[in-house]
Amino acid sequence: MLQRLASLRSHTRRVVPEASATPQPALWVFASTIGELNAASGYIDKLIRHAPGLQLVLLTDHAHYQEGFLLRFPAARIHVCSADAGTATKLAIDSPPRYLIVTEIPCLPGDAPCRFPVAYAFTARSMGARLAIVNAWFYDGQPSCRMDAIEHDWFAADYLAAFDAIGAQTEAVRQRLLNAGAEASRTAVTGNLKFDGLRTKPDAAELAQRSPLIASLLATQRPVLVAGCVTSFEEQAMVLDAFSLLLERHPNALLVIAPRHPELAERMAKLHDFLTDRHIQYCSRRALGDDSVGDAVACLILDTIGELRDFYAAATIAHVGVNHNALEPLSFDKPVTVIPGWLASYASYPVYCLLMARQCLHQVGNSAEMADRWAQLLNDSVQYRDDVARIKAALHDCGGATDRNLALLLKSSFASTHQVTP
């Protein structure tokens, strides 16, 4: 009733469920970001092999992620979540769920900026589906709206109770889940899927075949710096200042910079101003298309969504913005720089701490240090090889979360009482 009133108040047309002529059993997966989907992709692939014949339905609350999601799973159906319970019901009629997987967040309703209405979980449970949260992590965000707050206060315990299996990244997360009402027999520490998600990355030959631009970058003799998920204007300025200093030592260097939220025109305008003020010749990915980057161009702005991982493969060195996924460039054996300021509330934080402890990241405090570290890595092949060796060892040691999460779901005592035939 509240959801219907909310839809009326926002002048949103209520979706009336209609029976589909050919409903197809489905695997529902909610991913809050493209990075979370990439991290869980190995788990999704294995679950599809375990239950063949299911239609993959990717749930998101951000319509602009559709293109990036389809790059990883081209045959998937994309469904943009709605707060109206009728939308969840209609989806369940058209694509009856046999499994619902929530990747990482939200562990509790309203816990993260992404919106995953509880109606989807409760609808899937009512259809007899098995439910799992994988890579569970608490974002500790405030509810984004009144409906989120209501769902959190009224349904948090019921939400957790709906899941057959909850795989937590750490013991601290598991304890918080138990305190919030999760069942101990269904909740376990399974590690971080992001390490296993790296194994599903494409190889250089596949990337070159897929994109002429990536192929040209892989073949270039220019040093390529890829700065991904650079969110704050301060960090963008630091990266550009460091690159300006690097150009004095390596005039043919190329910077690929991927700002967060390229769909926001005002943020992109600010980045264009930064580049113009520093007299850095640049072009955008959308404008360039699949043409090669010209020699006169020093910076390529990655203003698309879902391509960053592929560009990391073409990097010589990478930089990852604060609070984002440092594993993607490391999976391609690229040395990575970061700056301080990572927050414990972000899901990237435990990975950041582990990688810092394993000396897999180069943390720098200002643009001069950043430029110096980039120059050292470009000029010292021994240091570069040592970096790669440390990276390979750390990524190997931290794997296995995919199989542990899948075993938890398939062996769950709760699931055994709700048998579902795909």
PDB file of N, CA and C in Angstrom, residues 9 19 48 74 94 124 127 135 202 212 239 251 257 294 305 308 338 341 349 368 378 422:
ATOM      1  N   ARG A   9       2.145   9.521  -5.539  1.00  0.00           N
ATOM      2  CA  ARG A   9       2.643  10.837  -5.127  1.00  0.00           C
ATOM      3  C   ARG A   9       3.695  11.355  -6.099  1.00  0.00           C
ATOM      4  N   ALA A  19      -0.171 -11.545 -17.319  1.00  0.00           N
ATOM      5  CA  ALA A  19       0.438 -12.860 -17.509  1.00  0.00           C
ATOM      6  C   ALA A  19       1.148 -12.919 -18.855  1.00  0.00           C
ATOM      7  N   ILE A  48      24.834 -20.731 -13.505  1.00  0.00           N
ATOM      8  CA  ILE A  48      24.140 -21.017 -14.772  1.00  0.00           C
ATOM      9  C   ILE A  48      24.463 -22.422 -15.253  1.00  0.00           C
ATOM     10  N   PRO A  74      25.803 -10.494 -22.773  1.00  0.00           N
ATOM     11  CA  PRO A  74      25.031  -9.966 -23.909  1.00  0.00           C
ATOM     12  C   PRO A  74      23.629 -10.562 -24.036  1.00  0.00           C
ATOM     13  N   ASP A  94       6.542 -12.926 -15.780  1.00  0.00           N
ATOM     14  CA  ASP A  94       7.207 -13.075 -17.075  1.00  0.00           C
ATOM     15  C   ASP A  94       8.453 -13.959 -16.990  1.00  0.00           C
ATOM     16  N   ALA A 124      10.426 -13.068  -4.915  1.00  0.00           N
ATOM     17  CA  ALA A 124      11.202 -14.250  -5.299  1.00  0.00           C
ATOM     18  C   ALA A 124      11.005 -15.379  -4.303  1.00  0.00           C
ATOM     19  N   MET A 127       7.786 -17.159  -4.756  1.00  0.00           N
ATOM     20  CA  MET A 127       7.779 -18.014  -5.947  1.00  0.00           C
ATOM     21  C   MET A 127       8.576 -19.294  -5.736  1.00  0.00           C
ATOM     22  N   ASN A 135      29.312 -11.874  -1.255  1.00  0.00           N
ATOM     23  CA  ASN A 135      30.244 -10.769  -1.013  1.00  0.00           C
ATOM     24  C   ASN A 135      29.659  -9.725  -0.072  1.00  0.00           C
ATOM     25  N   PRO A 202      38.928 -10.844 -19.962  1.00  0.00           N
ATOM     26  CA  PRO A 202      39.313 -11.227 -21.317  1.00  0.00           C
ATOM     27  C   PRO A 202      40.824 -11.119 -21.498  1.00  0.00           C
ATOM     28  N   PRO A 212      39.101  -2.039 -32.107  1.00  0.00           N
ATOM     29  CA  PRO A 212      40.294  -1.542 -32.802  1.00  0.00           C
ATOM     30  C   PRO A 212      41.080  -0.516 -31.980  1.00  0.00           C
ATOM     31  N   VAL A 239      46.014  14.196 -10.558  1.00  0.00           N
ATOM     32  CA  VAL A 239      46.428  13.295 -11.632  1.00  0.00           C
ATOM     33  C   VAL A 239      46.908  14.093 -12.847  1.00  0.00           C
ATOM     34  N   PRO A 251      57.694  12.747 -23.152  1.00  0.00           N
ATOM     35  CA  PRO A 251      56.802  13.620 -23.932  1.00  0.00           C
ATOM     36  C   PRO A 251      55.746  12.868 -24.746  1.00  0.00           C
ATOM     37  N   ILE A 257      41.935   8.916 -18.896  1.00  0.00           N
ATOM     38  CA  ILE A 257      41.319   9.229 -17.613  1.00  0.00           C
ATOM     39  C   ILE A 257      39.831   8.911 -17.669  1.00  0.00           C
ATOM     40  N   GLY A 294      45.616   9.931 -31.979  1.00  0.00           N
ATOM     41  CA  GLY A 294      46.684  10.595 -32.720  1.00  0.00           C
ATOM     42  C   GLY A 294      47.882  10.938 -31.847  1.00  0.00           C
ATOM     43  N   ILE A 305      30.583   4.091 -20.351  1.00  0.00           N
ATOM     44  CA  ILE A 305      30.383   3.293 -19.147  1.00  0.00           C
ATOM     45  C   ILE A 305      30.581   1.816 -19.495  1.00  0.00           C
ATOM     46  N   LEU A 308      36.087   0.510 -18.800  1.00  0.00           N
ATOM     47  CA  LEU A 308      37.328   0.809 -18.084  1.00  0.00           C
ATOM     48  C   LEU A 308      38.224  -0.408 -17.943  1.00  0.00           C
ATOM     49  N   VAL A 338      47.869   4.911  -5.878  1.00  0.00           N
ATOM     50  CA  VAL A 338      46.669   5.410  -5.204  1.00  0.00           C
ATOM     51  C   VAL A 338      47.101   6.584  -4.324  1.00  0.00           C
ATOM     52  N   GLY A 341      43.237   8.379   1.946  1.00  0.00           N
ATOM     53  CA  GLY A 341      41.887   8.877   2.147  1.00  0.00           C
ATOM     54  C   GLY A 341      40.799   7.854   1.946  1.00  0.00           C
ATOM     55  N   TYR A 349      37.392  -1.045   0.757  1.00  0.00           N
ATOM     56  CA  TYR A 349      38.376  -0.784   1.817  1.00  0.00           C
ATOM     57  C   TYR A 349      39.153  -2.031   2.259  1.00  0.00           C
ATOM     58  N   ALA A 368      53.655  15.610  -7.334  1.00  0.00           N
ATOM     59  CA  ALA A 368      55.082  15.403  -7.589  1.00  0.00           C
ATOM     60  C   ALA A 368      55.486  13.965  -7.277  1.00  0.00           C
ATOM     61  N   LEU A 378      58.418   3.433 -15.138  1.00  0.00           N
ATOM     62  CA  LEU A 378      58.688   3.419 -16.574  1.00  0.00           C
ATOM     63  C   LEU A 378      60.167   3.221 -16.874  1.00  0.00           C
ATOM     64  N   PRO A 422      14.975 -26.288 -11.483  1.00  0.00           N
ATOM     65  CA  PRO A 422      15.138 -25.276 -12.522  1.00  0.00           C
ATOM     66  C   PRO A 422      14.383 -25.684 -13.796  1.00  0.00           C
TER      67      PRO A 422
END
